[in-house]
Structure formats: structure tokens, C-alpha cells
Tab-separated table of C-alpha atoms in Angstrom:
chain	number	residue	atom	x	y	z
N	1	UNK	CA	36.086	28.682	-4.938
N	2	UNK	CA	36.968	32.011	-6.164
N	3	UNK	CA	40.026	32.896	-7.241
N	4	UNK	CA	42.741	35.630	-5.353
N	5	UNK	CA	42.477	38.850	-7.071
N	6	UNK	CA	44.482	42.135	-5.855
N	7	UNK	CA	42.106	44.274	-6.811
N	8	UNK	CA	37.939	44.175	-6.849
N	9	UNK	CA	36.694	44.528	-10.280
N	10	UNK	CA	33.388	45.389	-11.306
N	11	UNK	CA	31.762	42.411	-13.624
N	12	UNK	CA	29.254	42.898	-16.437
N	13	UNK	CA	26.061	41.194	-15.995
N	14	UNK	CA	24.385	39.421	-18.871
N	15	UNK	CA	25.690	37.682	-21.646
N	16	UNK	CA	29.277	38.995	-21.159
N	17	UNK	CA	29.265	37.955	-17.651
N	18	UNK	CA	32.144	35.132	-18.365
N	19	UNK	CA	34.382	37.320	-20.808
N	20	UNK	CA	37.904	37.848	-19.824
N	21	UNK	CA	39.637	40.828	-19.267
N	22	UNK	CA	42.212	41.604	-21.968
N	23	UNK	CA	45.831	40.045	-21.153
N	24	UNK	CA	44.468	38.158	-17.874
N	25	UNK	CA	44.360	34.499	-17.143
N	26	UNK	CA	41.743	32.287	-17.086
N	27	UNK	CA	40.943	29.932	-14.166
N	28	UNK	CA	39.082	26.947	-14.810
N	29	UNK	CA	38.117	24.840	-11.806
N	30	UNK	CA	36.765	21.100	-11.615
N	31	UNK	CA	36.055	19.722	-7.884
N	32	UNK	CA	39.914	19.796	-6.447
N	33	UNK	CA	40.989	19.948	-10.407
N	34	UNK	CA	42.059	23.402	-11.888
N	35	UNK	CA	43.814	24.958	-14.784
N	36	UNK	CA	45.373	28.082	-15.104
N	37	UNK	CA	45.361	29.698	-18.771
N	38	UNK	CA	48.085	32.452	-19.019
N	39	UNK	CA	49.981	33.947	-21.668
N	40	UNK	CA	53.675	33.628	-20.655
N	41	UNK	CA	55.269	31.334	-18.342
N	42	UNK	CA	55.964	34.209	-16.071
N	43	UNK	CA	52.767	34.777	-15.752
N	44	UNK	CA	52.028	31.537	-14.799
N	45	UNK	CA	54.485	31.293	-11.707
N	46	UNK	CA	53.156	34.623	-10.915
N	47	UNK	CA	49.766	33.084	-10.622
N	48	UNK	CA	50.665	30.010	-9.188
N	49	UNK	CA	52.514	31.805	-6.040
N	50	UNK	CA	49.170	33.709	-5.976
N	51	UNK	CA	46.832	30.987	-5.735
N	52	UNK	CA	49.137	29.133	-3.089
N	53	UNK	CA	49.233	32.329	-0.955
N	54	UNK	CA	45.166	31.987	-0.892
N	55	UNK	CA	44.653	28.476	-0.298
N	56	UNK	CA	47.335	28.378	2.192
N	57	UNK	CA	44.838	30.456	4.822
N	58	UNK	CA	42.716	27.671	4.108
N	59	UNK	CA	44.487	24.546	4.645
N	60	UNK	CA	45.155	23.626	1.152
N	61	UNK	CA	48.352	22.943	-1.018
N	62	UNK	CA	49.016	22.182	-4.566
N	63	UNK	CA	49.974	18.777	-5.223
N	64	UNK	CA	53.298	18.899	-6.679
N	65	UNK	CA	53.255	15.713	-8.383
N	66	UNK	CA	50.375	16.903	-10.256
N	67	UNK	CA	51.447	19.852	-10.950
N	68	UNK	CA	53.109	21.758	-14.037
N	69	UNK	CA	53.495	24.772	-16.309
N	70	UNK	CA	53.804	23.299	-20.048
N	71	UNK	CA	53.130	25.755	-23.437
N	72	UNK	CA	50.128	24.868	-25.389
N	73	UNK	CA	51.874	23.691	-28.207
N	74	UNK	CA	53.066	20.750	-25.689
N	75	UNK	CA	49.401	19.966	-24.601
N	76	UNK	CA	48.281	18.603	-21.301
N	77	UNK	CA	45.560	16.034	-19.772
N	78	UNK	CA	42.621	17.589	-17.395
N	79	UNK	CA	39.692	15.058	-17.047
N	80	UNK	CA	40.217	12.686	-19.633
N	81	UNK	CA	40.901	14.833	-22.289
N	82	UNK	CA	43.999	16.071	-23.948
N	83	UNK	CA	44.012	19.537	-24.423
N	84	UNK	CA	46.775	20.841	-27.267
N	85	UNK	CA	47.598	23.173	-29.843
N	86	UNK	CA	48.979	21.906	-32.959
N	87	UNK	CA	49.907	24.075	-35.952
N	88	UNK	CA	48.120	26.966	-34.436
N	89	UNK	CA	44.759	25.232	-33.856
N	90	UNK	CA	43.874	24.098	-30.401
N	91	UNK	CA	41.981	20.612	-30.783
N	92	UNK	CA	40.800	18.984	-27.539
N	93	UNK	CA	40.878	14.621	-27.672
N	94	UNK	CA	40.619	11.629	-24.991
N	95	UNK	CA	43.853	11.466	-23.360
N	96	UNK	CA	45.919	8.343	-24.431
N	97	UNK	CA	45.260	7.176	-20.464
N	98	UNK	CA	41.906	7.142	-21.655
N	99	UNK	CA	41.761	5.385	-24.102
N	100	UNK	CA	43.888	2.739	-22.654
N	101	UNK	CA	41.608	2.205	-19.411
N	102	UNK	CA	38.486	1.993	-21.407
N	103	UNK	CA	39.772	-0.925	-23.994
N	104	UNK	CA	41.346	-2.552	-20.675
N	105	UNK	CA	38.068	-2.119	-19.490
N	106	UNK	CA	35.990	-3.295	-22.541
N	107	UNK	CA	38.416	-6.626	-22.831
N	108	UNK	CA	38.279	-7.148	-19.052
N	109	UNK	CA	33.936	-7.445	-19.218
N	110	UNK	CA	34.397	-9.723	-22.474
N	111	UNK	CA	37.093	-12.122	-21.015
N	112	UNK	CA	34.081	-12.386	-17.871
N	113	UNK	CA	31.621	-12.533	-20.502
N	114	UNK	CA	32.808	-16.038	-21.804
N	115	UNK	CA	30.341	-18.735	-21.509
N	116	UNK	CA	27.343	-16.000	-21.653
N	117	UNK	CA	25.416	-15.515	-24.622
N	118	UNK	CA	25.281	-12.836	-26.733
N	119	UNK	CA	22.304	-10.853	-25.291
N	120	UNK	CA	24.426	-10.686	-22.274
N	121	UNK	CA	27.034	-9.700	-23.734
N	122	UNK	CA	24.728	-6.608	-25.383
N	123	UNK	CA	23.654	-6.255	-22.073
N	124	UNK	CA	26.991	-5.624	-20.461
N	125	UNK	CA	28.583	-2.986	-23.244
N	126	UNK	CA	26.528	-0.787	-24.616
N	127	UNK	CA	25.629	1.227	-21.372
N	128	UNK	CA	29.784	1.242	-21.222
N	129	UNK	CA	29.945	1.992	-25.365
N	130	UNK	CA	26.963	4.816	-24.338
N	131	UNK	CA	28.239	6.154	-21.573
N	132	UNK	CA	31.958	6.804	-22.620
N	133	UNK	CA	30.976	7.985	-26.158
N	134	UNK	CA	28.319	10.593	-24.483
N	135	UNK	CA	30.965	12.436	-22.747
N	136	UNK	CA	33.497	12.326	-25.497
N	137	UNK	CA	31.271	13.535	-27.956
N	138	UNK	CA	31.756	17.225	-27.923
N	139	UNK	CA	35.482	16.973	-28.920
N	140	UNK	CA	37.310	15.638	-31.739
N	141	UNK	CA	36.726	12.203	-30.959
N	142	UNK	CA	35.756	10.304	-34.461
N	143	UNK	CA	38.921	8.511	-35.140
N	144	UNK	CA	39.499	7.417	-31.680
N	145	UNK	CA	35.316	6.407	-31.464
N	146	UNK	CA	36.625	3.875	-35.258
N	147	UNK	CA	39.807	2.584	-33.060
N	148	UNK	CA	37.612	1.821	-30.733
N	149	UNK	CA	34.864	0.232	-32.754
N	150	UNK	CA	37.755	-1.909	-34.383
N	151	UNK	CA	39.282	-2.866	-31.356
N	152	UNK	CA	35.368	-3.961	-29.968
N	153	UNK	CA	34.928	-5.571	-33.305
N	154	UNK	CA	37.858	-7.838	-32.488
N	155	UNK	CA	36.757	-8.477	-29.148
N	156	UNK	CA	33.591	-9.668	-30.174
N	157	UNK	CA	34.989	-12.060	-33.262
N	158	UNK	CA	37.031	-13.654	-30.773
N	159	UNK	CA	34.464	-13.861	-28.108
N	160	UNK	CA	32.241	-15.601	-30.947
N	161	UNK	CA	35.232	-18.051	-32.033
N	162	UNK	CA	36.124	-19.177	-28.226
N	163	UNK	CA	31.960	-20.372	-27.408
N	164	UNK	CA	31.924	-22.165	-30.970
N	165	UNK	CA	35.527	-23.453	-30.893
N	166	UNK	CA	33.969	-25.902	-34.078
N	167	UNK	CA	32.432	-23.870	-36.212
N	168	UNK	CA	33.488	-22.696	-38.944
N	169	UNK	CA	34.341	-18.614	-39.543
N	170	UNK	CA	31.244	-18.153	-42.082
N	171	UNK	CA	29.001	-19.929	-39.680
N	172	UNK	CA	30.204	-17.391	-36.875
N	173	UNK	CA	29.768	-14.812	-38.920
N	174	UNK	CA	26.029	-15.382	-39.999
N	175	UNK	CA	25.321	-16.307	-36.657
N	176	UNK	CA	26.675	-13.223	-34.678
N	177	UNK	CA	27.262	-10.088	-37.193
N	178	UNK	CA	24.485	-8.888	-39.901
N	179	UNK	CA	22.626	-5.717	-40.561
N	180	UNK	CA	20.781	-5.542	-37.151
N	181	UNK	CA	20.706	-1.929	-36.729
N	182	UNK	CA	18.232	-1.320	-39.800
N	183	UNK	CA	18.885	2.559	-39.925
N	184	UNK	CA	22.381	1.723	-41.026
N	185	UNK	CA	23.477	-0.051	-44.162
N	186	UNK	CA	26.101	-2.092	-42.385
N	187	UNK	CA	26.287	-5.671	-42.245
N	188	UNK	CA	29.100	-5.605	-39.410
N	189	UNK	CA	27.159	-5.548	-36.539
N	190	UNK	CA	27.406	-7.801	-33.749
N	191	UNK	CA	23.798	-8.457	-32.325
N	192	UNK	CA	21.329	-11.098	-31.000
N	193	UNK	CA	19.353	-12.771	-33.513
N	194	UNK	CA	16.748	-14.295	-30.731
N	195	UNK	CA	15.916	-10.570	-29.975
N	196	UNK	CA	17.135	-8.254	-32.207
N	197	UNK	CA	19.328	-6.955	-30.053
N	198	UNK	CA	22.566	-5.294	-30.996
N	199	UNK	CA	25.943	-4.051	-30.123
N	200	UNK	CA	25.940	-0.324	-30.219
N	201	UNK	CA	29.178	1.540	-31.955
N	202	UNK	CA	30.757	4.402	-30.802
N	203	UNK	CA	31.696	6.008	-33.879
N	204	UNK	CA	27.610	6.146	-34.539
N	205	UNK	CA	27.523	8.709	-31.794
N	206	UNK	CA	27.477	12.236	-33.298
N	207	UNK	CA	30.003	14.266	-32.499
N	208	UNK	CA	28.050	17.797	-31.055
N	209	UNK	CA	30.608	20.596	-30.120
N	210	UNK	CA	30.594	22.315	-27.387
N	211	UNK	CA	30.117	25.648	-26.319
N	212	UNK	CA	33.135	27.650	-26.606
N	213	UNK	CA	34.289	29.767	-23.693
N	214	UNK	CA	34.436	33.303	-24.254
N	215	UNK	CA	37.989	34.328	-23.719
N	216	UNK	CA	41.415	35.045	-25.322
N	217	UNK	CA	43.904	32.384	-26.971
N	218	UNK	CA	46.099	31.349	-23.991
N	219	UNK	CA	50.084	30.367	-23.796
N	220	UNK	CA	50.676	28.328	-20.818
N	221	UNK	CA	48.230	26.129	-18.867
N	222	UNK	CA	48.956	25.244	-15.300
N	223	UNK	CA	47.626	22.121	-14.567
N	224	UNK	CA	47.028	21.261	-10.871
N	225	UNK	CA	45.486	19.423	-8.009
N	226	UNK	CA	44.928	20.681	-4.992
N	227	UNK	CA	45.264	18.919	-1.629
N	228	UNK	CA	42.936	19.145	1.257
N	229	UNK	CA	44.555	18.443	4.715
N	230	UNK	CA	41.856	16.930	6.500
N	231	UNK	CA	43.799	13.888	7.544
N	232	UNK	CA	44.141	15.279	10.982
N	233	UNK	CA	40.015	15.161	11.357
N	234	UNK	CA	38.811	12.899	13.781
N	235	UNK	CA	35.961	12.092	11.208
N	236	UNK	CA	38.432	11.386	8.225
N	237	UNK	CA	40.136	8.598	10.363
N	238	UNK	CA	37.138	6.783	11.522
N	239	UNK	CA	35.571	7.171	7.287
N	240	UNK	CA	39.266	5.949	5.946
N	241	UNK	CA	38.564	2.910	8.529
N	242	UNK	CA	35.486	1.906	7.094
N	243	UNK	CA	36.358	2.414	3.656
N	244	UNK	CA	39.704	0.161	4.489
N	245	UNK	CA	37.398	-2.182	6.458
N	246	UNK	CA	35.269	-2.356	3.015
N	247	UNK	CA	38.409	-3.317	0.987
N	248	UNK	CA	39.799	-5.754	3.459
N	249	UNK	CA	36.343	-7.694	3.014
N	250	UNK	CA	36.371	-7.425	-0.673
N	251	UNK	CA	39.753	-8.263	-0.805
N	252	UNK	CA	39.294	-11.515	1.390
N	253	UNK	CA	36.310	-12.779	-0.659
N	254	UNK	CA	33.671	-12.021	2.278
N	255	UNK	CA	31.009	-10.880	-0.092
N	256	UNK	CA	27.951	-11.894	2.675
N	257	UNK	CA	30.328	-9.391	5.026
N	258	UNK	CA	30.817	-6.572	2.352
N	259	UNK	CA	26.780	-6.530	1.893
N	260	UNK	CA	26.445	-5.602	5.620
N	261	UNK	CA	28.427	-2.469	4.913
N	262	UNK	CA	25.030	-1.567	2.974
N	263	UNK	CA	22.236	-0.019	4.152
N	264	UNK	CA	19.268	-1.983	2.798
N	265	UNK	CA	17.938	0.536	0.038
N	266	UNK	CA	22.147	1.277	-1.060
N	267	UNK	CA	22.516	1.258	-4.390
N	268	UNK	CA	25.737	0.880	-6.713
N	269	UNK	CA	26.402	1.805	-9.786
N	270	UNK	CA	29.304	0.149	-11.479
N	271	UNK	CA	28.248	1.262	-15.132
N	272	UNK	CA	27.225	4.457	-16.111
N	273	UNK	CA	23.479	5.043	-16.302
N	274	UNK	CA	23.154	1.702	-14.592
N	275	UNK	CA	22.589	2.070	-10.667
N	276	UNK	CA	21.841	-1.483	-8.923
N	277	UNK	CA	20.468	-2.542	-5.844
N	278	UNK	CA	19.611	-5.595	-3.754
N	279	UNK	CA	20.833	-8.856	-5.533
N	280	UNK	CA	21.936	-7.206	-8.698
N	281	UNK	CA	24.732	-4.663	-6.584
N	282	UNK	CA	25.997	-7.998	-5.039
N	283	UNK	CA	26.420	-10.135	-8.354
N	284	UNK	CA	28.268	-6.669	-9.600
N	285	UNK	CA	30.769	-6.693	-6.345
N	286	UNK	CA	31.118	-10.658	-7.548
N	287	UNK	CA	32.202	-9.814	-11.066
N	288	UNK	CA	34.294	-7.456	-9.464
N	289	UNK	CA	35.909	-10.098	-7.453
N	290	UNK	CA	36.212	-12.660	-9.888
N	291	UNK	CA	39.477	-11.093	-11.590
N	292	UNK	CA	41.052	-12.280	-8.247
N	293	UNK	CA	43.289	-8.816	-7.786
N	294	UNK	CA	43.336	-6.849	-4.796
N	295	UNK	CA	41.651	-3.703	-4.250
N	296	UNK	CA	43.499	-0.890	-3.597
N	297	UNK	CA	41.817	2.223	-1.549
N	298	UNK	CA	42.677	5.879	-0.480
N	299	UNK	CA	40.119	8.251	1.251
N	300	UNK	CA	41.096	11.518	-0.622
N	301	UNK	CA	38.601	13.500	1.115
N	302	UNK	CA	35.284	13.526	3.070
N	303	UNK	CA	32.573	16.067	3.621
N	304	UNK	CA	30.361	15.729	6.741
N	305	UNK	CA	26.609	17.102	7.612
N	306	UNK	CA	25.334	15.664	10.105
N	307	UNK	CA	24.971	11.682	9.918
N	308	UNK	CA	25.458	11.914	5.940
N	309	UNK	CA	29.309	12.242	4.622
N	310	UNK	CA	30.609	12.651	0.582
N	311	UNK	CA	33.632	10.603	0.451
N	312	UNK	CA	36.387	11.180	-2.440
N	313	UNK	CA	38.532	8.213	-2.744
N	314	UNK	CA	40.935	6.754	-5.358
N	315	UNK	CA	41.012	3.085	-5.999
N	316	UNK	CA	43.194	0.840	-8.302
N	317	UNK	CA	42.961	-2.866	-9.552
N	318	UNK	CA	46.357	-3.849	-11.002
N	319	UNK	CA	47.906	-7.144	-11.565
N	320	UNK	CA	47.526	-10.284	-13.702
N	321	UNK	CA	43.638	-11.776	-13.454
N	322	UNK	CA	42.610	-15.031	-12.328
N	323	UNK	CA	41.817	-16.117	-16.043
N	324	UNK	CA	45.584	-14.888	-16.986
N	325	UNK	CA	45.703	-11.667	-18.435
N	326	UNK	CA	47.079	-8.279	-17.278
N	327	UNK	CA	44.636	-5.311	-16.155
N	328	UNK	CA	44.716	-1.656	-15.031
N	329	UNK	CA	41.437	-0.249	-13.315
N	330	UNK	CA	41.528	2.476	-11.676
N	331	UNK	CA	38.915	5.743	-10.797
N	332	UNK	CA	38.227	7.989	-8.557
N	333	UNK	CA	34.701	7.313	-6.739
N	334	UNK	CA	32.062	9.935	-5.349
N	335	UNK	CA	30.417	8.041	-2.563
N	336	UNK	CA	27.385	8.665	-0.140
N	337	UNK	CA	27.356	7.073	2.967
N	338	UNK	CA	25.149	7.371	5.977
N	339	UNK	CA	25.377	6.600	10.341
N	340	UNK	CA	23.273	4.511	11.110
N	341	UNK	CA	21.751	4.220	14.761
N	342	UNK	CA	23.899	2.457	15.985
N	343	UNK	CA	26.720	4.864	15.100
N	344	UNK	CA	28.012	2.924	12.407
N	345	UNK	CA	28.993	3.815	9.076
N	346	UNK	CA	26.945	2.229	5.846
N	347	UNK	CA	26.579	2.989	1.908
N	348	UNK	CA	23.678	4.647	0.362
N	349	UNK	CA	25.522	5.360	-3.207
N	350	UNK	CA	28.464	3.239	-4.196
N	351	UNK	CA	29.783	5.368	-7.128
N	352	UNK	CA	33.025	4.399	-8.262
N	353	UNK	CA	33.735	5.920	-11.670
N	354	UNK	CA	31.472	9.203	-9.822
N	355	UNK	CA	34.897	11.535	-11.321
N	356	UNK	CA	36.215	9.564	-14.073
């Protein structure tokens, strides 16, 4: 999507091709996600009654609610991260939502884990621990990675104390924590003594910076969303049917039902790095389904070519679980799906942390 501009301006080829202009904003765009880097708050409205005058031709809006003008020195959230200036220096960190959902998430798989052993429980985390340290590793992340590592640790300890309610706390210990990873000289690792096997940590992750973008310091982001009105498409209706058809079976415990909405090669992929198919994308949907809290759906947007549609949707789990304790999942999924012959609607990707 390019931006409005009033005027055409030649740009440089080459390395210099992304440098800014001196005194102009900077647009940086994400899917339906932008930001707006200016240096006054004037010049943010100015820009923000700019871009709505272009998308307007094209059936989009800003979403209100999700948009705002704050100064640097405030910060703001854009994908997960928090993006702020403090003292003069602009240092970019997982948002505090972030961090929330994922130690929701990490206690949610170990309360599911109980009974299990620990290879499963290796088996579960570490493509979570991998995945979620991977794409906070180019910002300043290390003392949120040791929260996080503490807060696992604790999960763990207590995991180990509830499936040896009789054992004592140095027999847990021997048993479950030692020096498994043998590149590190630390005896605090929670691993499988049967395999070897161990539970990775995030703060082990090095922390690799990222690029910079070429450009000038900036005073006020505008942070916004923008809205595509497709509602009205014929094609949106009947894809927000089947995606509310798919939550009504999930939410009514018809797994055998839900599997039909599958084409038979589908696959899902409920953990980062982990895509399933066949059996294994049915016992995920299970685990899903065992915290016993409805699913919550919204078709944000879908693409069409031919038989084969994108679909954008937000989803939420909220509630107290089955086992008794409270839980927030939520994510935006990027899903495939495909008509079949007989003019039905089925999955080929089941993505549902696809923008998270």
C-alpha cells in the first residue's frame, strides 16, 4: 500500500533507497497495522486526515478504537512490542500484553501437562520457549527472557511436586533439575534423565539486534488499524458462516464433526514451527477443548482467488478452565481454506497465532 503523497518525488536507487527526506514522516506498515512517525503532533493530524482521505476511495477507515497520537516519550504497542523513548534513548521491549499471554499460555500447557511425564512436558515447551524467544530476540529482551525463565522454573518445580505428592524436595530435585545442557555450567535445568532431554531457557537465546532503519529521530507515532469493509461481500458472509459453523462444533464438543471441516491433507499448527496433521491436528483441537471455555470467533477479513480464500480472524478463550483456574488466549489467525467440489468450504492451513 503506498502512502498519499501531494507531490511525486524522485527516489534514489541503491543503498539509500529507504532514507527519509529531512523533516518528513515515516510510514511503517504491517498487514492492516501501521504507524506513522512524525515530528509534532500537528503533523501527525495532518497526516492522519491525509491517509483517511486516500483510503476512503478505497473502502477503508481507521479504526478509532485503535487508534492514537501519543509522544515518544509516552511509548506505544505495535506487534507485541513496546516501542518508547526514555531519557532520550528509544529502547524497543515485549509489550506487558505480551508477556502476560505467553506466561498464561506457558501455565495453561503445564496445568494440561499433569499426569504426563517429563519428556512430554519437554516436548510441549520448548517449540513455545523457541518460538517466542526467536522473535523477541532482536530487542532488549534479556530481563524479561530471566522473568520468564523464573516464572517457567516455578512452573516446572510445582509440576514436579504435584506427580510426586510424597517425595521429598531433594528427591525432586535430583530427579528433575541437574546440569543437562552440558555447554552450560548450570545445575538448574529441568530435563529428562531417560533421554537426556531438556527444558530449553529463554534467556539462553542471544539477543541479535536488528537492523536499524535509516531515518530521522521521530516525535509522535500514530498508531493505527485500518478497517476493511468487506462485510457487505457475498463471499465474506458465506466464509464468516463456516468459520462460525467451525466454532459452534468446537464449542459443543463435536470433535468427529470439526474434523470434517478438514480437507484430508489440512494441516494445523497450534505451536510455532510445529504444523500437524491427521491424528496429531485432532488430539491438538482436544487439548484445546479440554479447558472447557468457549471459543470466541470474528472473520476480520477474507481474500478470494478462485476456490482458495486467506481468512483474517480474531479469536479469544476467556473464562475460568475446567481444572479451575482463570485464562486469557487470544490471537489473530492467518488461515487457508479451500471449495471443495461440492461447493463447500474446508481447511488446508489452520494457523491461529499466523499474526501474533
Amino acid at each position: 500500500m503506498d502512502p498519499p503523497r501531494s507531490e511525486t518525488v524522485d527516489r534514489p536507487a541503491g543503498p539509500k533507497a529507504a532514507a527519509a527526506h529531512r523533516n518528513s514522516p515515516v510510514l511503517i506498515r504491517y498487514a492492516d497495522d501501521l504507524i506513522a512517525l512524525c515530528h509534532s503532533r500537528q503533523q501527525a493530524e495532518h497526516i492522519k486526515a491525509q491517509l483517511a482521505a486516500w483510503l476512503a476511495p478505497r473502502g477503508l477507515t481507521f479504526n478509532e478504537a485503535k487508534t492514537s497520537i501519543v509522544h515518544l516519550d509516552e511509548g506505544f504497542d505495535f506487534l507485541g512490542f513496546n516501542i518508547r523513548r526514555y531519557r532520550g534513548t528509544l529502547l524497543i521491549k515485549p509489550s506487558k500484553a505480551a508477556l502476560r499471554r505467553i506466561r498464561e499460555r506457558l501455565r495453561a500447557e503445564m496445568w494440561s501437562l499433569r499426569g504426563t511425564n517429563a519428556a512430554a512436558v519437554i516436548s510441549r515447551l520448548n517449540p513455545i520457549i523457541r518460538g517466542w524467544a526467536a522473535y523477541y530476540r532482536s530487542v532488549v529482551s534479556s530481563e524479561e527472557f530471566n522473568d520468564l525463565d523464573h516464572h517457567l522454573w516455578q512452573l516446572t518445580y510445582k509440576w514436579a511436586r504435584r506427580t510426586h505428592p510424597n517425595k521429598p524436595t531433594r528427591w525432586i530435585v535430583r530427579r528433575y533439575f541437574g546440569a543437562f545442557n552440558t555447554s552450560r555450567r548450570d545445575r538448574w535445568v529441568f530435563g529428562d534423565r531417560d533421554s537426556g532431554a531438556y527444558l530449553l531457557k529463554f534467556a539462553r537465546t542471544r539477543i541479535v539486534r536488528h537492523q536499524m532503519v535509516t531515518g530521522t529521530a521521530c516525535y509522535a507515532p500514530i498508531v493505527m488499524t485500518i478497517d476493511h469493509d468487506d462485510s457487505t461481500d457475498p463471499t465474506h458472509a458465506e466464509l464468516s458462516d463456516f468459520v462460525t459453523r467451525w466454532a459452534q462444533l468446537f464449542n459443543d464438543g463435536d470433535l468427529a464433526a470439526l474434523d470434517q471441516l478438514y480437507e484430508p491433507g489440512a494441516i494445523s499448527v497450534p505451536t510455532a514451527g510445529q504444523p500437524m496433521q491427521g491424528l496429531a491436528r485432532s488430539a491438538a483441537t482436544a487439548h484445546l477443548r479440554s479447558y472447557g471455555l468457549p471459543l470466541q470467533v470474528d472473520l476480520r477479513h477474507c481474500y478470494v482467488v478462485g476456490d482458495i480464500a486467506l481468512l483474517i480472524l480474531d479469536w479469544s478463550m476467556t473464562g475460568t478452565t475446567a481444572q479451575g483456574y482463570p485464562l486469557d488466549l487470544h490471537g489473530s489467525a492467518t488461515d487457508i481454506v479451500r471449495r471443495n467440489e461440492q461447493n463447500r468450504w474446508r481447511y488446508v492451513i489452520d494457523n491461529p497465532f499466523g499474526t501474533a
